[in-house]
Coordinates of C-alpha atoms and ligand atoms in Angstrom, one line a residue:
X1 CA -11.9 180.7 131.5
X2 CA -11.5 178.3 128.6
X3 CA -12.6 174.6 128.8
X4 CA -9.1 173.2 129.5
X5 CA -8.6 175.6 132.4
X6 CA -11.9 174.6 133.8
X7 CA -11.0 170.9 133.7
X8 CA -7.6 171.5 135.2
X9 CA -9.1 173.4 138.1
X10 CA -11.6 170.8 138.9
X11 CA -11.0 167.5 140.7
X12 CA -14.1 165.5 140.0
X13 CA -16.6 166.9 137.5
X14 CA -19.2 165.5 135.2
X15 CA -17.7 165.4 131.7
X16 CA -21.1 165.3 130.1
X17 CA -21.8 168.7 131.6
X18 CA -19.1 170.6 129.8
X19 CA -18.2 168.6 126.7
X20 CA -19.9 170.5 123.9
X21 CA -20.2 169.1 120.3
X22 CA -17.2 170.2 118.1
X23 CA -18.0 172.2 115.0
X24 CA -16.2 170.8 112.0
X25 CA -14.7 173.1 109.5
X26 CA -11.9 172.7 106.9
X27 CA -8.4 173.4 107.9
X28 CA -6.7 173.5 111.2
X29 CA -6.9 170.6 113.7
X30 CA -10.0 169.1 112.2
X31 CA -11.5 165.7 111.7
X32 CA -11.4 164.0 108.3
X33 CA -14.5 162.3 106.9
X34 CA -14.0 158.5 106.9
X35 CA -15.1 158.1 103.3
X36 CA -12.2 160.4 102.2
X37 CA -9.7 158.2 103.9
X38 CA -7.5 155.5 102.3
X39 CA -7.4 151.8 103.2
X40 CA -4.3 152.2 105.2
X41 CA -5.9 154.8 107.4
X42 CA -8.8 152.6 108.3
X43 CA -6.9 149.5 109.5
X44 CA -3.8 148.7 111.6
X45 CA -0.5 147.4 110.4
X46 CA 1.2 144.3 111.8
X47 CA 5.0 144.3 111.7
X48 CA 6.9 141.1 111.2
X49 CA 10.6 140.4 111.8
X50 CA 10.7 137.3 109.6
X51 CA 13.9 136.0 111.1
X52 CA 12.0 135.6 114.4
X53 CA 8.5 134.8 113.4
X54 CA 8.1 131.2 112.4
X55 CA 10.6 128.7 111.0
X56 CA 9.1 126.1 108.7
X57 CA 12.4 124.3 107.7
X58 CA 14.1 123.6 111.0
X59 CA 17.0 126.0 110.1
X60 CA 16.5 128.0 113.3
X61 CA 15.6 131.1 111.3
X62 CA 12.0 132.2 110.5
X63 CA 10.9 132.4 106.8
X64 CA 8.3 133.6 104.4
X65 CA 6.4 130.3 104.5
X66 CA 6.1 130.8 108.2
X67 CA 4.4 134.1 107.6
X68 CA 2.0 132.4 105.1
X69 CA 1.2 129.8 107.7
X70 CA 0.2 132.4 110.2
X71 CA -1.9 134.6 108.0
X72 CA -5.2 133.7 109.7
X73 CA -3.7 134.5 113.0
X74 CA -2.5 137.9 111.7
X75 CA -5.9 138.5 110.1
X76 CA -7.6 137.8 113.5
X77 CA -5.9 141.1 114.7
X78 CA -8.0 143.0 112.2
X79 CA -5.0 144.5 110.3
X80 CA -4.9 145.7 106.7
X81 CA -1.2 145.3 106.1
X82 CA 1.9 143.5 107.1
X83 CA 5.2 145.3 107.2
X84 CA 8.0 142.8 106.6
X85 CA 11.5 143.8 107.7
X86 CA 14.1 143.0 105.0
X87 CA 14.1 139.6 103.4
X88 CA 16.5 140.4 100.6
X89 CA 19.9 138.6 100.1
X90 CA 22.1 139.8 102.9
X91 CA 25.2 138.8 104.9
X92 CA 23.1 139.6 107.9
X93 CA 25.6 141.8 109.6
X94 CA 22.6 144.0 110.6
X95 CA 20.0 141.3 110.1
X96 CA 19.0 142.2 106.6
X97 CA 19.4 145.9 106.7
X98 CA 22.7 145.3 104.8
X99 CA 21.3 144.3 101.4
X100 CA 23.5 142.6 98.8
X101 CA 20.8 142.4 96.1
X102 CA 17.7 144.7 96.2
X103 CA 15.5 142.6 93.9
X104 CA 15.8 139.1 95.2
X105 CA 14.9 137.0 98.3
X106 CA 17.5 135.6 100.7
X107 CA 17.4 131.8 100.5
X108 CA 17.2 131.7 104.3
X109 CA 13.7 133.3 104.0
X110 CA 12.6 131.4 100.9
X111 CA 12.1 132.1 97.2
X112 CA 10.4 134.7 95.0
X113 CA 7.6 132.2 94.5
X114 CA 7.1 132.3 98.3
X115 CA 6.9 136.0 98.2
X116 CA 4.3 135.9 95.4
X117 CA 2.3 133.4 97.3
X118 CA 2.4 135.5 100.4
X119 CA 1.1 138.5 98.5
X120 CA -1.7 136.4 97.0
X121 CA -2.7 134.7 100.2
X122 CA -2.6 137.9 102.2
X123 CA -4.7 139.6 99.5
X124 CA -7.4 137.0 100.0
X125 CA -7.6 138.1 103.6
X126 CA -7.7 141.8 102.7
X127 CA -4.1 142.3 103.8
X128 CA -1.3 144.0 101.8
X129 CA 2.4 143.3 102.1
X130 CA 4.6 146.3 102.9
X131 CA 8.2 146.1 101.8
X132 CA 11.2 147.7 103.7
X133 CA 13.4 149.8 101.5
X134 CA 16.9 150.3 102.8
X135 CA 18.2 153.0 100.5
X136 CA 20.6 155.0 102.6
X137 CA 23.2 152.2 102.4
X138 CA 23.7 148.7 101.0
X139 CA 25.8 145.8 102.1
X140 CA 29.6 146.0 101.4
X141 CA 28.9 142.7 99.6
X142 CA 26.5 144.3 97.2
X143 CA 27.8 144.1 93.6
X144 CA 27.5 147.9 93.4
X145 CA 29.9 148.3 96.2
X146 CA 32.3 145.6 95.0
X147 CA 32.6 147.5 91.8
X148 CA 32.8 150.9 93.4
X149 CA 35.6 149.9 95.6
X150 CA 37.6 148.2 92.9
X151 CA 39.2 151.5 91.5
X152 CA 38.7 155.2 91.4
X153 CA 37.9 155.0 87.7
X154 CA 35.3 152.1 87.5
X155 CA 31.8 153.0 86.2
X156 CA 30.4 152.8 89.7
X157 CA 33.3 154.7 91.4
X158 CA 31.0 157.4 92.5
X159 CA 28.1 155.3 93.7
X160 CA 29.3 155.5 97.4
X161 CA 30.8 158.3 99.4
X162 CA 34.6 158.2 99.1
X163 CA 37.1 160.6 100.7
X164 CA 40.9 160.9 101.1
X165 CA 40.5 162.3 104.6
X166 CA 38.1 161.2 107.3
X167 CA 36.2 163.4 109.8
X168 CA 35.5 162.6 113.5
X169 CA 32.0 161.4 112.9
X170 CA 30.8 158.4 115.0
X171 CA 28.6 155.9 113.2
X172 CA 25.2 155.1 114.8
X173 CA 26.4 151.7 115.8
X174 CA 29.6 153.1 117.4
X175 CA 33.2 153.7 116.2
X176 CA 34.3 155.9 113.3
X177 CA 31.8 156.4 110.5
X178 CA 34.7 156.0 108.0
X179 CA 36.5 152.8 106.9
X180 CA 39.7 152.7 105.0
X181 CA 39.6 150.6 101.8
X182 CA 43.0 149.3 100.8
X183 CA 41.9 148.4 97.3
X184 CA 40.8 151.9 96.5
X185 CA 43.2 153.8 98.9
X186 CA 40.3 155.9 100.3
X187 CA 37.9 156.0 103.1
X188 CA 34.2 155.2 102.6
X189 CA 31.4 156.6 104.8
X190 CA 29.0 154.3 106.7
X191 CA 26.3 155.9 108.9
X192 CA 25.6 152.5 110.4
X193 CA 27.9 149.4 110.5
X194 CA 31.2 149.2 108.6
X195 CA 29.5 146.6 106.4
X196 CA 26.8 149.2 105.4
X197 CA 28.5 151.7 103.1
X198 CA 26.3 154.8 102.4
X199 CA 25.0 155.2 98.8
X200 CA 25.7 158.4 97.1
X201 CA 22.4 160.0 96.4
X202 CA 24.1 162.9 94.5
X203 CA 24.6 160.5 91.7
X204 CA 21.4 160.3 89.4
X205 CA 22.3 156.7 88.4
X206 CA 22.2 155.6 92.0
X207 CA 18.9 157.2 92.5
X208 CA 17.5 155.6 89.4
X209 CA 18.8 152.2 90.4
X210 CA 17.0 152.6 93.7
X211 CA 13.7 153.7 92.2
X212 CA 13.9 150.7 89.8
X213 CA 14.3 148.4 92.8
X214 CA 11.3 150.0 94.5
X215 CA 9.2 149.7 91.4
X216 CA 10.2 146.0 91.1
X217 CA 8.5 145.3 94.4
X218 CA 5.4 147.3 93.4
X219 CA 5.2 145.3 90.3
X220 CA 5.4 142.1 92.4
X221 CA 2.3 143.4 94.3
X222 CA 3.7 145.2 97.3
X223 CA 1.1 147.4 99.0
X224 CA 3.5 150.0 100.2
X225 CA 6.9 150.8 101.7
X226 CA 8.5 151.3 105.0
X227 CA 11.6 153.4 104.2
X228 CA 14.6 153.0 106.3
X229 CA 16.8 155.7 107.8
X230 CA 15.8 158.2 105.1
X231 CA 16.9 161.3 106.9
X232 CA 20.5 160.4 106.3
X233 CA 20.6 160.2 102.5
X234 CA 21.7 163.8 102.0
X235 CA 25.1 164.7 103.4
X236 CA 26.2 168.2 104.3
X237 CA 27.8 170.3 101.6
X238 CA 31.0 170.5 103.7
X239 CA 32.5 167.5 105.5
X240 CA 34.1 168.8 108.7
X241 CA 34.6 167.6 112.3
X242 CA 31.7 167.8 114.7
X243 CA 31.8 168.6 118.5
X244 CA 33.3 165.7 120.4
X245 CA 30.5 164.2 122.6
X246 CA 32.2 161.2 124.2
X247 CA 35.4 159.7 125.6
X248 CA 36.0 158.1 122.2
X249 CA 36.8 161.5 120.8
X250 CA 34.1 161.3 118.1
X251 CA 31.0 163.2 117.3
X252 CA 27.6 161.6 116.6
X253 CA 26.9 161.5 112.8
X254 CA 23.2 161.9 113.6
X255 CA 23.7 165.5 114.7
X256 CA 25.6 166.2 111.5
X257 CA 23.7 164.5 108.7
X258 CA 20.1 164.1 109.8
X259 CA 17.7 165.9 107.5
X260 CA 20.3 168.1 105.8
X261 CA 19.2 171.0 103.6
X262 CA 18.3 169.8 100.1
X263 CA 17.1 166.4 101.1
X264 CA 13.5 167.2 100.1
X265 CA 14.6 167.6 96.4
X266 CA 15.6 164.0 96.3
X267 CA 12.6 162.9 98.2
X268 CA 10.2 164.7 95.8
X269 CA 11.9 163.0 92.9
X270 CA 11.6 159.6 94.7
X271 CA 7.8 160.3 95.2
X272 CA 7.4 161.2 91.5
X273 CA 9.3 158.2 90.2
X274 CA 7.8 155.6 92.5
X275 CA 4.8 156.5 94.6
X276 CA 2.6 158.8 92.4
X277 CA -0.4 157.1 90.9
X278 CA -0.1 153.9 93.0
X279 CA -2.6 152.8 95.6
X280 CA 0.1 152.3 98.3
X281 CA 1.2 153.8 101.5
X282 CA 4.6 155.0 102.5
X283 CA 6.0 155.4 106.0
X284 CA 9.5 156.6 106.4
X285 CA 11.8 156.3 109.3
X286 CA 12.7 159.8 110.2
X287 CA 14.6 160.5 113.4
X288 CA 15.1 164.2 113.6
X289 CA 12.5 165.8 111.4
X290 CA 11.1 168.8 113.3
X291 CA 7.3 169.0 113.8
X292 CA 7.4 172.5 112.1
X293 CA 8.8 170.9 108.9
X294 CA 6.3 168.0 108.8
X295 CA 4.1 169.5 106.1
X296 CA 7.0 169.3 103.7
X297 CA 7.5 165.6 104.6
X298 CA 4.1 164.1 105.0
X299 CA 0.6 164.3 103.6
X300 CA -0.6 165.9 100.4
X301 CA 1.9 168.7 100.5
X302 CA 4.7 166.3 101.5
X303 CA 6.4 163.2 100.2
X304 CA 5.4 160.3 102.4
X305 CA 2.0 159.3 103.9
X306 CA 3.5 158.9 107.4
X307 CA 6.7 159.4 109.3
X308 CA 8.0 157.3 112.1
X309 CA 9.5 160.0 114.2
X310 CA 11.2 159.1 117.5
X311 CA 10.2 161.8 119.9
X312 CA 8.2 159.6 122.3
X313 CA 10.3 156.5 122.0
X314 CA 13.6 158.4 122.4
X315 CA 12.4 160.6 125.2
X316 CA 15.1 159.3 127.5
X317 CA 17.9 160.4 125.1
X318 CA 19.2 163.8 124.5
X319 CA 18.8 165.2 121.0
X320 CA 17.8 161.8 119.6
X321 CA 21.3 160.3 120.1
X322 CA 20.9 156.8 121.5
X323 CA 23.9 156.6 123.8
X324 CA 22.2 154.1 126.2
X325 CA 24.2 154.8 129.3
X326 CA 23.4 158.5 129.0
X327 CA 19.6 157.8 129.3
X328 CA 17.9 160.3 131.6
X329 CA 14.8 160.1 133.7
X330 CA 11.9 161.8 132.1
X331 CA 8.5 162.8 133.4
X332 CA 5.2 161.4 132.1
X333 CA 4.2 164.9 131.1
X334 CA 7.2 165.1 128.7
X335 CA 6.2 161.8 127.1
X336 CA 2.6 162.9 126.7
X337 CA 3.8 166.2 125.3
X338 CA 5.8 164.4 122.6
X339 CA 2.8 162.4 121.6
X340 CA 0.5 165.4 121.7
X341 CA 2.8 167.4 119.6
X342 CA 3.0 164.7 117.0
X343 CA -0.8 164.4 117.0
X344 CA -1.2 168.1 116.5
X345 CA 1.6 168.4 113.9
X346 CA -0.1 165.7 111.8
X347 CA -3.7 166.9 112.3
X348 CA -4.0 167.6 108.6
X349 CA -2.0 164.5 107.5
X350 CA -1.5 161.2 109.2
X351 CA 0.5 159.6 112.0
X352 CA 1.9 156.1 112.5
X353 CA 1.2 155.2 116.1
X354 CA 3.8 152.9 117.5
X355 CA 5.4 151.9 120.8
X356 CA 7.5 149.0 119.6
X357 CA 9.4 147.7 116.6
X358 CA 12.5 145.6 116.0
X359 CA 14.8 148.4 117.2
X360 CA 13.1 149.1 120.5
X361 CA 13.0 147.3 123.8
X362 CA 9.6 145.9 124.8
X363 CA 7.1 148.7 125.6
X364 CA 5.8 147.3 128.9
X365 CA 9.3 147.5 130.3
X366 CA 10.0 150.9 128.8
X367 CA 7.0 153.0 129.5
X368 CA 5.6 151.7 132.8
X369 CA 7.3 151.6 136.2
X370 CA 9.1 148.4 137.0
X371 CA 6.6 147.3 139.6
X372 CA 3.6 147.5 137.2
X373 CA 1.7 144.4 136.3
X374 CA 3.0 143.8 132.8
X375 CA -0.1 142.3 131.3
X376 CA -2.2 145.3 132.5
X377 CA 0.5 147.6 131.1
X378 CA 0.4 145.8 127.7
X379 CA -3.4 146.4 127.6
X380 CA -3.0 150.0 128.8
X381 CA -0.5 150.7 126.0
X382 CA -2.8 149.0 123.5
X383 CA -5.6 151.2 124.6
X384 CA -3.5 154.2 123.7
X385 CA -2.2 152.6 120.5
X386 CA -5.8 152.1 119.2
X387 CA -7.2 155.4 120.3
X388 CA -4.7 158.0 119.2
X389 CA -5.3 159.5 115.8
X390 CA -3.4 157.6 113.0
X391 CA -2.6 154.1 111.9
X392 CA -1.7 151.7 114.8
X393 CA 1.4 149.6 114.2
X394 CA 1.6 146.4 116.2
X395 CA 5.0 144.7 116.4
X396 CA 5.0 140.9 116.7
X397 CA 4.7 139.8 120.3
X398 CA 3.4 143.2 121.4
X399 CA -0.1 141.7 121.1
X400 CA 0.9 139.1 123.7
X401 CA 2.5 141.6 126.1
X402 CA 6.1 140.3 125.5
X403 CA 8.7 141.5 128.0
X404 CA 12.4 142.2 127.6
X405 CA 14.7 139.3 127.5
X406 CA 17.8 139.3 129.7
X407 CA 21.0 137.4 128.5
X408 CA 23.9 137.1 130.9
X409 CA 26.8 138.2 128.9
X410 CA 27.4 140.7 126.1
X411 CA 28.6 137.7 124.0
X412 CA 25.1 136.3 124.1
X413 CA 23.8 139.3 122.2
X414 CA 23.6 139.2 118.4
X415 CA 22.6 142.8 117.7
X416 CA 25.4 144.9 116.3
X417 CA 24.2 148.1 118.0
X418 CA 24.1 146.4 121.4
X419 CA 27.7 145.6 121.0
X420 CA 28.5 149.1 119.9
X421 CA 26.7 150.7 122.8
X422 CA 28.3 148.3 125.3
X423 CA 31.8 149.2 123.9
X424 CA 31.0 152.9 124.2
X425 CA 29.9 152.5 127.8
X426 CA 33.1 150.6 128.6
X427 CA 35.1 153.3 126.9
X428 CA 33.3 155.8 129.0
X429 CA 34.5 154.0 132.2
X430 CA 31.5 151.8 133.0
X431 CA 32.1 148.3 134.5
X432 CA 30.8 145.3 132.7
X433 CA 28.0 145.0 135.2
X434 CA 27.0 148.7 134.8
X435 CA 27.2 148.5 131.0
X436 CA 25.1 145.3 131.0
X437 CA 22.4 147.1 132.9
X438 CA 21.9 149.4 129.9
X439 CA 22.1 146.4 127.5
X440 CA 19.3 144.7 129.4
X441 CA 17.2 147.8 129.2
X442 CA 17.8 148.9 125.6
X443 CA 19.1 146.1 123.5
X444 CA 17.3 145.6 120.2
X445 CA 17.5 141.8 120.9
X446 CA 14.8 142.4 123.5
X447 CA 12.4 142.7 120.5
X448 CA 14.0 140.0 118.4
X449 CA 13.5 136.9 120.5
X450 CA 11.4 134.3 118.6
X451 CA 7.6 134.5 118.6
X452 CA 6.1 132.3 121.2
X453 CA 3.4 130.2 119.5
X454 CA 2.9 127.4 122.1
X455 CA 4.4 125.7 125.1
X456 CA 6.4 123.1 123.1
X457 CA 10.1 123.1 122.6
X458 CA 11.4 126.5 121.3
X459 CA 7.8 127.9 121.8
X460 CA 6.8 126.3 118.5
X461 CA 9.1 128.7 116.6
X462 CA 11.5 126.1 115.2
X463 CA 12.3 122.4 115.4
X464 CA 16.0 123.3 115.1
X465 CA 18.1 125.6 117.2
X466 CA 16.7 129.1 117.4
X467 CA 19.1 131.8 116.1
X468 CA 18.4 133.8 119.2
X469 CA 17.2 132.2 122.5
X470 CA 13.4 132.0 123.1
X471 CA 12.4 134.2 126.1
X472 CA 12.2 131.9 129.2
X473 CA 8.6 133.0 129.9
X474 CA 7.3 131.2 126.8
X475 CA 5.4 128.5 128.7
X476 CA 3.3 131.1 130.4
X477 CA 3.1 133.6 127.5
X478 CA 2.3 132.3 124.1
X479 CA -0.4 132.4 121.4
X480 CA -1.9 129.1 122.3
X481 CA -2.5 130.0 125.9
X482 CA -3.7 133.5 125.2
X483 CA -6.1 132.2 122.4
X484 CA -8.0 130.3 125.1
X485 CA -8.1 133.0 127.7
X486 CA -10.9 135.5 126.9
X487 CA -9.1 138.0 129.2
X488 CA -5.7 137.7 127.6
X489 CA -3.7 140.6 126.1
X490 CA -4.2 139.0 122.7
X491 CA -7.9 139.0 123.0
X492 CA -7.8 142.5 124.3
X493 CA -5.9 143.6 121.2
X494 CA -8.5 141.9 119.0
X495 CA -11.3 143.7 120.8
X496 CA -9.6 147.1 120.5
X497 CA -8.7 146.6 116.9
X498 CA -12.3 145.7 116.1
X499 CA -13.5 148.7 118.0
X500 CA -11.1 151.0 116.1
X501 CA -12.0 149.5 112.7
X502 CA -15.6 150.2 113.3
X503 CA -15.4 153.5 115.0
X504 CA -15.6 156.7 113.0
X505 CA -14.6 158.7 116.0
X506 CA -11.4 156.6 116.5
X507 CA -10.5 156.6 112.9
X508 CA -11.3 160.2 112.0
X509 CA -12.0 162.2 115.2
X510 CA -10.0 165.1 116.4
X511 CA -7.5 164.7 119.2
X512 CA -7.3 166.7 122.4
X513 CA -5.2 166.1 125.4
X514 CA -6.6 166.9 128.9
X515 CA -4.6 167.6 132.0
X516 CA -1.2 167.7 130.2
X517 CA 0.7 168.5 133.4
X518 CA -0.7 165.5 135.3
X519 CA 2.2 163.2 136.1
X520 CA 0.1 160.1 136.8
X521 CA -2.5 160.0 134.1
X522 CA -2.7 160.3 130.3
X523 CA -6.1 161.5 129.3
X524 CA -7.2 162.5 125.8
X525 CA -10.3 162.7 123.8
X526 CA -11.3 162.0 120.2
X527 CA -14.2 164.0 118.9
X528 CA -16.2 163.7 115.7
X529 CA -19.4 165.8 115.5
X530 CA -21.3 165.2 118.7
X531 CA -19.5 161.9 119.4
X532 CA -16.7 161.9 121.9
X533 CA -14.5 159.1 123.3
X534 CA -12.0 159.6 126.1
X535 CA -9.0 157.4 126.9
X536 CA -7.7 157.5 130.4
X537 CA -4.6 155.6 131.6
X538 CA -3.1 155.4 135.0
X539 CA 0.7 155.2 134.6
X540 CA 1.4 154.6 138.3
X541 CA 1.4 151.5 140.5
X542 CA -1.1 153.2 143.0
X543 CA -4.7 154.2 143.0
X544 CA -5.4 157.6 141.5
X545 CA -8.5 159.8 142.0
X546 CA -10.7 159.9 138.8
X547 CA -10.6 163.5 137.6
X548 CA -13.6 163.2 135.2
X549 CA -16.9 161.4 135.6
X550 CA -20.0 161.0 133.6
X551 CA -18.8 158.8 130.7
X552 CA -20.0 155.3 129.9
X553 CA -17.1 152.8 130.0
X554 CA -16.9 150.9 126.7
X555 CA -13.7 148.9 127.4
X556 CA -11.0 148.7 130.0
X557 CA -8.2 146.5 131.3
X558 CA -10.1 145.8 134.6
X559 CA -13.4 144.0 134.2
X560 CA -15.3 146.0 136.8
X561 CA -15.5 149.8 137.4
X562 CA -14.6 152.0 140.4
X563 CA -14.9 155.7 140.9
X564 CA -11.1 155.9 141.1
X565 CA -8.3 154.4 138.9
X566 CA -6.5 151.3 140.0
X567 CA -2.8 150.7 139.3
X568 CA -2.1 150.7 135.5
X569 CA -5.8 150.9 134.8
X570 CA -6.9 152.0 131.3
X571 CA -10.4 152.8 130.2
X572 CA -12.1 154.1 127.1
X573 CA -15.2 156.2 127.9
X574 CA -18.0 157.3 125.6
X575 CA -19.7 160.6 126.2
Ligands
LIG1 C1 16.8 151.4 111.0 C2 16.4 149.9 111.1 O1 15.1 149.9 111.7 C3 17.4 149.2 111.9 O2 17.1 147.9 112.3 C4 18.7 149.3 111.1 O3 19.8 148.7 111.9 C5 19.1 150.7 110.7 N1 18.0 151.5 110.2 C6 20.1 150.6 109.6 O4 19.5 150.2 108.4

């Protein structure tokens, strides 16, 4: 009987009695020595959506000076980098992911001098600034596109993807992925919004222009890149209709263009021209890369340092296609399996641990049953975030346990994908009320409501009119209140972050999941030499028998200890 079978077959056993020291050898699922790790592996990353972080001008929109102002707060979370979502000039159709100039700052967010000051001030606190590269598409107001669409013979005619005929591909935000351009008399392809035409990576001039833009930000002192939607840059060799998957008669472009053959040739060139020889990290957004292909994508043998894959956050959607009203129920064991598979697949490289970002609803609403205490749930997820193997990514507000917002009407939502998903639900026959249920559950605006700094007007986010309403719980949930409460979610994050930053086992140790079929608890261990830590989280709203005993509790989201797990309880044990 192997060790795992022994654990499974036992209800309450002493862990110390069977946990044997792990022998470390090279290769396979093995721990890495801390001294061989890079700076970005030893600390967490804090993600900022500048538009919603802090407004210093009264415009209602957050800005770079707001980030500078809060650097001490960010440093208090023990992070080594800040990932800023796009701050480049943009018509803001997709809140900055539609870039009209890759090497400048949108005046809404400030100036280049502000960016330079941010880099310098962050550096003083040991924090690097990570820039978001949006290279699959630009804005339709980008000079490149304006030239490209002007005629079939202009010098940039081939910088975007133009065709005389369209296919039945549905863009990720809904509706056809093709838009007819009168000026040019042809259709252009847009994987996302109509205002986000896809760049043509087949053209070496396009690739070089993008590499130049990336190098521009490195020369400005950027410490790394988050790379947007990278799986879509290579299109299939043949453009043909896909299988219709909805009442709108279209076929999801994701299933057709994600991670097409040949994409790695471009990515290797990208690495060569931009990343090689720089002390930076790269994390690419990659929905659809299979675990078996990871070694070609990440780590020494791959292109990027880390990949944001979607298996655990999209567990409720089939084949990664986010049609919200088709969300399915999933079991805890499936979610754990997704995380474990990613942990195992990156055992020889690195993994970006995340539960939230600007595209996801708030994690306490997503991953815990509706009746759970949300602040306990926030701490439970934090416990997992800081104890899985990889770099933890904290998204603004997550460290306060922010919850989903709920606006009354679809007209109150700003996010373009929310409107696309709502329209698709209506086209599929759902009533407004039914469609709104999914909007409340999945809208990206859930994560984009302004940061809640204090109990004053607009939660201290702006002196003007906030571009998106502040969550109505701001008087009870904000930084000022949580700073003062030693038991707050914020202070729990700080403790966990300090624990991870100083723990060789948490940084480097090997991951192993226990009881994978258990539908109530997530239990895993991290092992380095003879040191072992165990995370145990109760995902239910009831008490659950403790399956393992014998460890010493080092931290948990309940202050005392029982010999069973209380609702939403999370504990880290040392053995
Ligand atoms: C992924 C980004 O995270 C998201 O916010 C954006 O809408 C799409 N890519 C398109 O750039």
